[in-house]
């Protein structure tokens, strides 16, 4: 078996770890880290599929251009996966900051109420 | 087993252990450091797969995001991030869903692996920055522009979310 199969196995393991973290952990930070791991697993799978000789692409396209498979398109999709992951993490951590700020404000308000 | 496979498997082990440590750790700083080890090992895997451009991207993105995460973990008050827990008590349903997902993935792996053809060597320069850039600009121009718009929207939304009310 070639390197693509090893990479796909690693991608599966990473995706399983990330999805288990997202589904089972209760911390928001751990869930975001799990999402990051899942995104990296997806990018690795795209790069690994790029190594396969067109076996998992559309059958007609493979028949028409078996000699020149679309080498590199998997890496383009991995690039897109990285960019989407960055956007998703930016929003996620901004939500965490906003929630922390809101919790701190609520705590301050309850302390002020208890003093008065 | 040839040397590249052995190196790849060693890196894969490092990546898997790092990811596991990252999601299991309760200390945010240690979790981020474990995620950094995961990203570094993954960049090595990309190099071994012939995707040098992706390895560089992985380093750039993970380096930038991990440093921000590390700063956030260091600056957040004790128990701040870890204290943000959801109040859902249906953990049994989630555990069942997680186990079903894991079983499905393992079954899919054992169904797919035997039918995969032997990999061919990546074409020369297929993973370089030049090849990736030309592929992006020639065949994926519109998705690239849309991605730029999406990233701009994400940055603006993040700024709006973290903006303090009343200070403009």
Short mmCIF file of N, CA and C in Angstrom, two decimals, chain A residues 49-59 61-63 66 69-70, chain B residues 117 120:
data_model
loop_
_atom_site.label_atom_id
_atom_site.label_comp_id
_atom_site.label_asym_id
_atom_site.label_seq_id
_atom_site.Cartn_x
_atom_site.Cartn_y
_atom_site.Cartn_z
N UNK A 49 -5.71 12.07 -1.30
CA UNK A 49 -6.46 11.67 -2.50
C UNK A 49 -5.79 12.17 -3.76
N UNK A 50 -5.04 13.26 -3.64
CA UNK A 50 -4.34 13.79 -4.80
C UNK A 50 -3.26 12.82 -5.29
N UNK A 51 -2.80 11.94 -4.42
CA UNK A 51 -1.76 10.99 -4.81
C UNK A 51 -2.32 9.79 -5.55
N UNK A 52 -3.63 9.56 -5.39
CA UNK A 52 -4.21 8.38 -6.03
C UNK A 52 -4.36 8.63 -7.53
N UNK A 53 -4.16 7.61 -8.35
CA UNK A 53 -4.20 7.81 -9.81
C UNK A 53 -5.62 7.91 -10.34
N UNK A 54 -6.37 8.86 -9.88
CA UNK A 54 -7.68 9.12 -10.44
C UNK A 54 -8.72 8.09 -10.12
N UNK A 55 -8.45 7.21 -9.14
CA UNK A 55 -9.37 6.11 -8.90
C UNK A 55 -10.67 6.59 -8.26
N UNK A 56 -10.58 7.63 -7.47
CA UNK A 56 -11.78 8.07 -6.77
C UNK A 56 -12.39 9.32 -7.41
N UNK A 57 -11.89 9.70 -8.60
CA UNK A 57 -12.50 10.84 -9.27
C UNK A 57 -13.64 10.34 -10.14
N UNK A 58 -14.22 11.21 -10.90
CA UNK A 58 -15.33 10.81 -11.76
C UNK A 58 -14.82 9.80 -12.79
N UNK A 59 -15.59 8.74 -13.01
CA UNK A 59 -15.10 7.64 -13.85
C UNK A 59 -14.87 8.08 -15.30
N UNK A 61 -14.13 11.03 -16.44
CA UNK A 61 -12.94 11.89 -16.54
C UNK A 61 -11.67 11.05 -16.46
N UNK A 62 -11.73 10.00 -15.67
CA UNK A 62 -10.55 9.14 -15.57
C UNK A 62 -10.32 8.39 -16.88
N UNK A 63 -11.44 8.00 -17.56
CA UNK A 63 -11.28 7.31 -18.83
C UNK A 63 -10.75 8.24 -19.91
N UNK A 66 -6.81 9.49 -18.63
CA UNK A 66 -6.12 8.61 -17.67
C UNK A 66 -4.64 8.93 -17.62
N UNK A 69 -3.98 12.80 -15.10
CA UNK A 69 -4.94 13.09 -14.05
C UNK A 69 -4.76 14.50 -13.53
N UNK A 70 -5.81 15.00 -12.90
CA UNK A 70 -5.78 16.38 -12.42
C UNK A 70 -4.88 16.48 -11.19
N UNK B 117 -6.17 1.74 -5.27
CA UNK B 117 -5.03 1.31 -6.08
C UNK B 117 -3.72 1.76 -5.45
N UNK B 120 0.66 6.37 -7.00
CA UNK B 120 1.79 6.68 -7.88
C UNK B 120 2.57 7.82 -7.26
#
